[in-house]
Structure formats: structure tokens, C-alpha cells
Amino acid sequence: MAVAAPPGVSPTFWRLLTDEPLADLDVLDVGTGSGRLALALGPLCRRVVGIDRDAGALALGRQRAAAASLANVEFIECDADKRGDYFEIAAGWENPDLIVAHLCVSDDIIENASKSLAPGRVLALVAFHTDQWRETGRASRFAYDEARLRGELTECDFSVEHLEVEREVQRFASVEEALAAAIGLEERWRADGRWFNYMKFLEDGGRTLTRSHLSVKARRV
Ligand SMILES: C[S@@+](CC[C@H](N)C(=O)[O-])C[C@H]1O[C@@H](n2cnc3c(N)ncnc32)[C@H](O)[C@@H]1O
């Protein structure tokens, strides 16, 4: 029976992953955080290594792996943007057969993935789309549009097999509803100036909030 996508992970992206022969694969999860994807993949794969630069998140991931008795899932602190780090990891284990990056994508990460994967191996990623939270007037610096992501992957010797924009536009009947939908984001948005822009958008009559991601599977040529 098919295993359901972990909470907050798009079923489309999960299907791209589970279509691969996971039981035979060593997987690198880039920007794993506290291991949402790594822990879900653990029971399905030969081995999973989650890397992140946030030591606190990794500690939580280790706790969760131990609680779930997942001996084949490990977590390593590492800056995935830094050139060469993947190779240091690779020195301690075989090169990954599959690299996943869920909401942690940069040009450097794509380039590093290209260097770590043998021809025929897959990079599967979810990136923020430039339309993510467009109502705040500011795209994340990690956001891509379709053309830029496809271009970066092609330049790094990947053949793009699947690239899909997944967009959800919430529509609100009132300002109160719109504010309630963004409540968990307020602190972060106040810090980076987005909150002010969102307020302005609502004052001007806007009543939407857009979430948008790109789900991608690309194969190293
Ligand atoms: C939005 S979270 C996604 C976490 C996880 N993939 C998930 O879906 O639950 C982004 C994660 O990427 C990590 N990250 C961002 N830049 C990184 C880098 N250069 N090297 C390693 N981790 C990074 C952050 O620490 C954070 O845990």
C-alpha cells in the first residue's frame, strides 16, 4: 500500500520520490531541519543522511529518529551552500544515490548536488516560487520562477523530468480572516518588513494569501 505524504509535504512531490526504487537507495536530505522528510523516508530507504546548519533542529531530528528506532537515519551539521562539504560527507559513506531538498534550495546547493550525484541519479526538490506570499510585495531570496530554476538545473547538468508549480490562493471574506491566516507568520514578517506590506495590501482591499512552490525531479546526465 502507498505510504501517505508526511504532513506539510505535497503529495505530488512525495509521489515523485516514492516512484524511485527507494529500498535500494542511500539518500541525502539537504536542509533537513528536524527531519520531517528524512524520518518519513527512513523506513523506505536503505539509508538517509539529513544535513542542516541548524544544530538545534538536528538534535530534535536525532531524538525523533531514536524514538522511532530508525537506525538508518542520521543527521550531520553542515553548510550545504559551502563548496566541498558534500564531498567530506561522501568520504565517510558512498556517494548519495538520491538527493532531496525540501524548501532549502539555492544555486550553490544545486551545483553541489550535481557534483555529488553520479549520472542517472536524481535530485528531487521543492523550492519556493517567486509568487509565494506575493501579497507581501517581497519574494524570498531563495525563490525561483520556472525559467530560472529550469535554467540553473540545466546548467548544472540535470535533465528536468518534472517541474510543476503548486499554487494555493486563499481568499478571505474579511480583514480579520486574512489576519488570522497569517498569524503564525506575524513575528517573522514584522522582522523583515513584510507585515507592513501585507497590512497595506489589506487596507487597499486585498483579500488573498498565495502559497506557491515548485516541485521538481531532475536527473543527472
Ligand atoms: C524551510 S526549512 C525546511 C526544513 C525541512 N526540509 C522541512 O521541510 O521540514 C529550511 C531548512 O534549511 C536549512 N538551511 C538553510 N540554508 C542552509 C544551508 N546553507 N545549509 C544547511 N541547511 C540550510 C535551515 O536551517 C532550515 O532547517
mmCIF file of C-alpha atoms and ligand atoms in Angstrom:
data_model
loop_
_atom_site.group_PDB
_atom_site.id
_atom_site.type_symbol
_atom_site.label_atom_id
_atom_site.label_comp_id
_atom_site.label_asym_id
_atom_site.label_seq_id
_atom_site.Cartn_x
_atom_site.Cartn_y
_atom_site.Cartn_z
ATOM 1 C CA MET A 1 0.000 0.000 0.000
ATOM 2 C CA ALA A 2 1.283 3.507 -0.841
ATOM 3 C CA VAL A 3 2.708 5.445 2.121
ATOM 4 C CA ALA A 4 0.988 8.820 2.626
ATOM 5 C CA ALA A 5 2.969 12.053 2.303
ATOM 6 C CA PRO A 6 4.218 13.439 5.627
ATOM 7 C CA PRO A 7 2.261 16.457 6.938
ATOM 8 C CA GLY A 8 3.040 19.628 5.006
ATOM 9 C CA VAL A 9 4.705 17.775 2.119
ATOM 10 C CA SER A 10 2.964 17.983 -1.230
ATOM 11 C CA PRO A 11 1.523 14.642 -2.385
ATOM 12 C CA THR A 12 2.889 15.434 -5.866
ATOM 13 C CA PHE A 13 6.423 15.770 -4.542
ATOM 14 C CA TRP A 14 6.032 12.674 -2.355
ATOM 15 C CA ARG A 15 4.913 10.687 -5.379
ATOM 16 C CA LEU A 16 7.975 11.884 -7.329
ATOM 17 C CA LEU A 17 10.087 10.449 -4.509
ATOM 18 C CA THR A 18 8.222 7.221 -3.914
ATOM 19 C CA ASP A 19 8.297 6.440 -7.655
ATOM 20 C CA GLU A 20 12.045 5.913 -7.188
ATOM 21 C CA PRO A 21 13.365 2.479 -6.071
ATOM 22 C CA LEU A 22 13.904 3.814 -2.542
ATOM 23 C CA ALA A 23 14.683 0.492 -0.873
ATOM 24 C CA ASP A 24 17.968 0.345 -2.805
ATOM 25 C CA LEU A 25 18.972 3.973 -2.269
ATOM 26 C CA ASP A 26 21.190 5.990 0.080
ATOM 27 C CA VAL A 27 19.511 9.384 0.365
ATOM 28 C CA LEU A 28 20.867 12.802 1.300
ATOM 29 C CA ASP A 29 18.238 15.220 2.649
ATOM 30 C CA VAL A 30 19.590 18.768 2.269
ATOM 31 C CA GLY A 31 18.258 21.337 4.749
ATOM 32 C CA THR A 32 16.561 18.571 6.658
ATOM 33 C CA GLY A 33 15.571 20.762 9.638
ATOM 34 C CA SER A 34 14.283 18.427 12.337
ATOM 35 C CA GLY A 35 13.988 15.649 9.765
ATOM 36 C CA ARG A 36 10.423 15.808 8.520
ATOM 37 C CA LEU A 37 11.386 14.197 5.208
ATOM 38 C CA ALA A 38 14.376 12.159 6.439
ATOM 39 C CA LEU A 39 12.265 10.435 9.090
ATOM 40 C CA ALA A 40 9.475 9.692 6.618
ATOM 41 C CA LEU A 41 11.980 8.305 4.105
ATOM 42 C CA GLY A 42 13.907 6.263 6.699
ATOM 43 C CA PRO A 43 11.602 3.213 6.702
ATOM 44 C CA LEU A 44 11.502 3.223 2.883
ATOM 45 C CA CYS A 45 15.203 3.716 2.037
ATOM 46 C CA ARG A 46 18.456 1.875 2.646
ATOM 47 C CA ARG A 47 19.943 4.850 4.429
ATOM 48 C CA VAL A 48 19.158 8.542 4.947
ATOM 49 C CA VAL A 49 21.554 11.320 5.972
ATOM 50 C CA GLY A 50 19.939 14.652 6.824
ATOM 51 C CA ILE A 51 22.168 17.712 6.732
ATOM 52 C CA ASP A 52 21.411 21.165 8.076
ATOM 53 C CA ARG A 53 23.311 24.078 9.567
ATOM 54 C CA ASP A 54 20.859 24.366 12.495
ATOM 55 C CA ALA A 55 22.302 22.227 15.300
ATOM 56 C CA GLY A 56 19.139 22.554 17.430
ATOM 57 C CA ALA A 57 16.886 21.261 14.656
ATOM 58 C CA LEU A 58 19.271 18.358 14.029
ATOM 59 C CA ALA A 59 19.234 17.417 17.725
ATOM 60 C CA LEU A 60 15.452 17.185 17.556
ATOM 61 C CA GLY A 61 15.755 15.052 14.421
ATOM 62 C CA ARG A 62 18.124 12.657 16.228
ATOM 63 C CA GLN A 63 15.692 12.380 19.134
ATOM 64 C CA ARG A 64 12.857 11.596 16.765
ATOM 65 C CA ALA A 65 14.913 9.008 14.884
ATOM 66 C CA ALA A 66 15.811 7.302 18.186
ATOM 67 C CA ALA A 67 12.188 7.390 19.362
ATOM 68 C CA ALA A 68 11.128 5.738 16.099
ATOM 69 C CA SER A 69 14.038 3.225 16.271
ATOM 70 C CA LEU A 70 15.270 4.369 12.860
ATOM 71 C CA ALA A 71 18.890 3.182 12.968
ATOM 72 C CA ASN A 72 19.438 4.000 9.274
ATOM 73 C CA VAL A 73 18.721 7.743 9.656
ATOM 74 C CA GLU A 74 21.486 10.089 10.770
ATOM 75 C CA PHE A 75 21.928 13.825 10.979
ATOM 76 C CA ILE A 76 25.082 15.817 10.254
ATOM 77 C CA GLU A 77 25.679 19.529 10.775
ATOM 78 C CA CYS A 78 26.885 21.061 7.533
ATOM 79 C CA ASP A 79 26.502 24.188 5.429
ATOM 80 C CA ALA A 80 25.014 22.866 2.218
ATOM 81 C CA ASP A 81 25.924 26.021 0.292
ATOM 82 C CA LYS A 82 29.606 25.602 1.014
ATOM 83 C CA ARG A 83 31.586 24.048 -1.744
ATOM 84 C CA GLY A 84 33.188 20.776 -0.804
ATOM 85 C CA ASP A 85 31.122 19.904 2.251
ATOM 86 C CA TYR A 86 29.141 17.265 0.389
ATOM 87 C CA PHE A 87 32.386 15.602 -0.587
ATOM 88 C CA GLU A 88 33.522 15.475 3.034
ATOM 89 C CA ILE A 89 30.295 13.689 3.876
ATOM 90 C CA ALA A 90 30.737 11.476 0.853
ATOM 91 C CA ALA A 91 34.172 10.473 2.157
ATOM 92 C CA GLY A 92 32.508 8.754 5.104
ATOM 93 C CA TRP A 93 29.876 6.917 3.065
ATOM 94 C CA GLU A 94 29.137 6.071 -0.511
ATOM 95 C CA ASN A 95 28.002 8.994 -2.662
ATOM 96 C CA PRO A 96 24.249 9.541 -2.283
ATOM 97 C CA ASP A 97 22.016 7.783 -4.788
ATOM 98 C CA LEU A 98 19.280 10.382 -4.393
ATOM 99 C CA ILE A 99 19.379 13.953 -3.094
ATOM 100 C CA VAL A 100 16.256 15.634 -1.771
ATOM 101 C CA ALA A 101 15.951 19.298 -0.835
ATOM 102 C CA HIS A 102 12.593 20.332 0.598
ATOM 103 C CA LEU A 103 12.259 24.114 0.898
ATOM 104 C CA CYS A 104 16.025 24.521 1.026
ATOM 105 C CA VAL A 105 17.225 25.314 -2.478
ATOM 106 C CA SER A 106 19.930 27.648 -3.770
ATOM 107 C CA ASP A 107 22.127 27.779 -6.857
ATOM 108 C CA ASP A 108 25.058 26.514 -4.745
ATOM 109 C CA ILE A 109 23.001 23.589 -3.429
ATOM 110 C CA ILE A 110 22.033 22.602 -6.977
ATOM 111 C CA GLU A 111 25.667 22.841 -8.074
ATOM 112 C CA ASN A 112 26.864 20.779 -5.094
ATOM 113 C CA ALA A 113 24.177 18.188 -5.775
ATOM 114 C CA SER A 114 25.349 17.934 -9.358
ATOM 115 C CA LYS A 115 28.893 17.202 -8.178
ATOM 116 C CA SER A 116 27.737 14.596 -5.651
ATOM 117 C CA LEU A 117 25.416 12.596 -7.881
ATOM 118 C CA ALA A 118 26.547 10.067 -10.470
ATOM 119 C CA PRO A 119 24.974 10.252 -13.943
ATOM 120 C CA GLY A 120 21.446 8.827 -13.885
ATOM 121 C CA ARG A 121 20.859 9.744 -10.231
ATOM 122 C CA VAL A 122 18.020 12.017 -9.126
ATOM 123 C CA LEU A 123 17.728 15.378 -7.397
ATOM 124 C CA ALA A 124 14.175 15.954 -6.126
ATOM 125 C CA LEU A 125 13.376 19.327 -4.679
ATOM 126 C CA VAL A 126 10.668 21.714 -3.591
ATOM 127 C CA ALA A 127 11.587 25.386 -3.975
ATOM 128 C CA PHE A 128 9.683 28.498 -3.020
ATOM 129 C CA HIS A 129 8.133 30.070 -6.102
ATOM 130 C CA THR A 130 8.506 33.826 -6.592
ATOM 131 C CA ASP A 131 4.702 34.076 -6.165
ATOM 132 C CA GLN A 132 4.932 32.755 -2.591
ATOM 133 C CA TRP A 133 3.267 35.401 -0.375
ATOM 134 C CA ARG A 134 3.156 37.824 -3.319
ATOM 135 C CA GLU A 135 0.720 39.956 -1.234
ATOM 136 C CA THR A 136 3.680 40.980 0.950
ATOM 137 C CA GLY A 137 5.398 42.535 -2.060
ATOM 138 C CA ARG A 138 8.603 40.637 -1.451
ATOM 139 C CA ALA A 139 9.817 37.342 -2.871
ATOM 140 C CA SER A 140 12.092 35.197 -0.711
ATOM 141 C CA ARG A 141 15.711 35.445 -1.765
ATOM 142 C CA PHE A 142 15.577 31.668 -2.140
ATOM 143 C CA ALA A 143 12.585 31.823 -4.507
ATOM 144 C CA TYR A 144 12.714 30.754 -8.143
ATOM 145 C CA ASP A 145 10.421 31.123 -11.100
ATOM 146 C CA GLU A 146 10.078 28.221 -13.521
ATOM 147 C CA ALA A 147 12.541 29.564 -16.097
ATOM 148 C CA ARG A 148 15.313 30.371 -13.629
ATOM 149 C CA LEU A 149 15.053 27.026 -11.854
ATOM 150 C CA ARG A 150 14.998 25.080 -15.114
ATOM 151 C CA GLY A 151 17.956 27.127 -16.365
ATOM 152 C CA GLU A 152 20.003 26.524 -13.203
ATOM 153 C CA LEU A 153 19.316 22.786 -13.294
ATOM 154 C CA THR A 154 20.207 22.524 -16.974
ATOM 155 C CA GLU A 155 23.405 24.490 -16.431
ATOM 156 C CA CYS A 156 24.352 22.038 -13.672
ATOM 157 C CA ASP A 157 23.921 19.017 -15.965
ATOM 158 C CA PHE A 158 20.454 17.932 -14.858
ATOM 159 C CA SER A 159 17.733 16.814 -17.197
ATOM 160 C CA VAL A 160 14.407 18.077 -15.810
ATOM 161 C CA GLU A 161 11.846 15.259 -15.788
ATOM 162 C CA HIS A 162 9.122 17.021 -13.819
ATOM 163 C CA LEU A 163 8.682 20.689 -12.932
ATOM 164 C CA GLU A 164 5.325 21.725 -11.585
ATOM 165 C CA VAL A 165 4.088 24.888 -9.919
ATOM 166 C CA GLU A 166 1.818 24.114 -6.983
ATOM 167 C CA ARG A 167 -0.126 27.211 -6.057
ATOM 168 C CA GLU A 168 -2.803 27.744 -3.445
ATOM 169 C CA VAL A 169 -4.570 31.115 -3.202
ATOM 170 C CA GLN A 170 -6.581 31.545 -0.014
ATOM 171 C CA ARG A 171 -9.453 34.016 -0.386
ATOM 172 C CA PHE A 172 -10.879 35.814 2.630
ATOM 173 C CA ALA A 173 -14.228 37.458 3.298
ATOM 174 C CA SER A 174 -12.776 39.983 5.760
ATOM 175 C CA VAL A 175 -9.568 41.576 7.037
ATOM 176 C CA GLU A 176 -9.954 39.569 10.260
ATOM 177 C CA GLU A 177 -9.950 36.318 8.311
ATOM 178 C CA ALA A 178 -6.901 37.435 6.332
ATOM 179 C CA LEU A 179 -5.033 38.314 9.527
ATOM 180 C CA ALA A 180 -5.965 35.025 11.175
ATOM 181 C CA ALA A 181 -4.470 33.137 8.217
ATOM 182 C CA ALA A 182 -1.129 34.911 8.684
ATOM 183 C CA ILE A 183 -0.988 34.769 12.471
ATOM 184 C CA GLY A 184 1.885 32.291 12.645
ATOM 185 C CA LEU A 185 3.915 34.466 10.270
ATOM 186 C CA GLU A 186 3.477 37.790 12.031
ATOM 187 C CA GLU A 187 6.699 37.769 14.073
ATOM 188 C CA ARG A 188 8.873 36.829 11.103
ATOM 189 C CA TRP A 189 7.093 39.245 8.771
ATOM 190 C CA ARG A 190 7.386 42.108 11.270
ATOM 191 C CA ALA A 191 11.131 41.471 11.425
ATOM 192 C CA ASP A 192 11.628 41.532 7.652
ATOM 193 C CA GLY A 193 9.133 44.275 6.724
ATOM 194 C CA ARG A 194 6.581 42.018 5.060
ATOM 195 C CA TRP A 195 3.954 42.604 7.739
ATOM 196 C CA PHE A 196 3.703 46.308 6.900
ATOM 197 C CA ASN A 197 3.266 45.471 3.197
ATOM 198 C CA TYR A 198 0.591 42.877 3.956
ATOM 199 C CA MET A 199 -1.329 45.400 6.101
ATOM 200 C CA LYS A 200 -1.184 47.880 3.225
ATOM 201 C CA PHE A 201 -2.428 45.207 0.822
ATOM 202 C CA LEU A 202 -5.405 44.510 3.128
ATOM 203 C CA GLU A 203 -6.126 48.213 3.628
ATOM 204 C CA ASP A 204 -6.253 48.609 -0.147
ATOM 205 C CA GLY A 205 -8.930 45.924 -0.312
ATOM 206 C CA GLY A 206 -6.788 42.839 -1.000
ATOM 207 C CA ARG A 207 -8.203 39.632 0.492
ATOM 208 C CA THR A 208 -5.884 36.837 -0.624
ATOM 209 C CA LEU A 209 -2.777 34.994 0.521
ATOM 210 C CA THR A 210 -0.778 32.992 -2.012
ATOM 211 C CA ARG A 211 1.414 29.996 -1.308
ATOM 212 C CA SER A 212 3.391 28.722 -4.241
ATOM 213 C CA HIS A 213 6.070 26.098 -4.673
ATOM 214 C CA LEU A 214 7.888 24.353 -7.464
ATOM 215 C CA SER A 215 8.066 20.558 -7.237
ATOM 216 C CA VAL A 216 10.870 19.148 -9.323
ATOM 217 C CA LYS A 217 12.529 15.897 -10.275
ATOM 218 C CA ALA A 218 15.770 16.217 -12.236
ATOM 219 C CA ARG A 219 18.198 13.513 -13.320
ATOM 220 C CA ARG A 220 21.956 13.943 -13.572
ATOM 221 C CA VAL A 221 23.036 13.480 -17.174
HETATM 222 C C1 LIG B 1 12.059 25.850 5.486
HETATM 223 S S1 LIG B 1 13.141 24.807 6.393
HETATM 224 C C2 LIG B 1 12.772 23.227 5.688
HETATM 225 C C3 LIG B 1 13.162 22.103 6.606
HETATM 226 C C4 LIG B 1 12.824 20.707 6.104
HETATM 227 N N1 LIG B 1 13.399 20.412 4.808
HETATM 228 C C5 LIG B 1 11.336 20.510 6.080
HETATM 229 O O1 LIG B 1 10.750 20.523 5.007
HETATM 230 O O2 LIG B 1 10.750 20.367 7.156
HETATM 231 C C6 LIG B 1 14.723 25.192 5.678
HETATM 232 C C7 LIG B 1 15.868 24.495 6.367
HETATM 233 O O3 LIG B 1 17.048 24.689 5.586
HETATM 234 C C8 LIG B 1 18.131 24.924 6.446
HETATM 235 N N2 LIG B 1 19.173 25.613 5.682
HETATM 236 C C9 LIG B 1 19.062 26.795 5.036
HETATM 237 N N3 LIG B 1 20.216 27.084 4.427
HETATM 238 C C10 LIG B 1 21.068 26.054 4.680
HETATM 239 C C11 LIG B 1 22.424 25.774 4.316
HETATM 240 N N4 LIG B 1 23.130 26.619 3.581
HETATM 241 N N5 LIG B 1 22.975 24.623 4.757
HETATM 242 C C12 LIG B 1 22.268 23.761 5.509
HETATM 243 N N6 LIG B 1 20.987 23.977 5.892
HETATM 244 C C13 LIG B 1 20.396 25.107 5.485
HETATM 245 C C14 LIG B 1 17.548 25.718 7.591
HETATM 246 O O4 LIG B 1 18.364 25.625 8.744
HETATM 247 C C15 LIG B 1 16.185 25.025 7.757
HETATM 248 O O5 LIG B 1 16.266 23.960 8.661
#
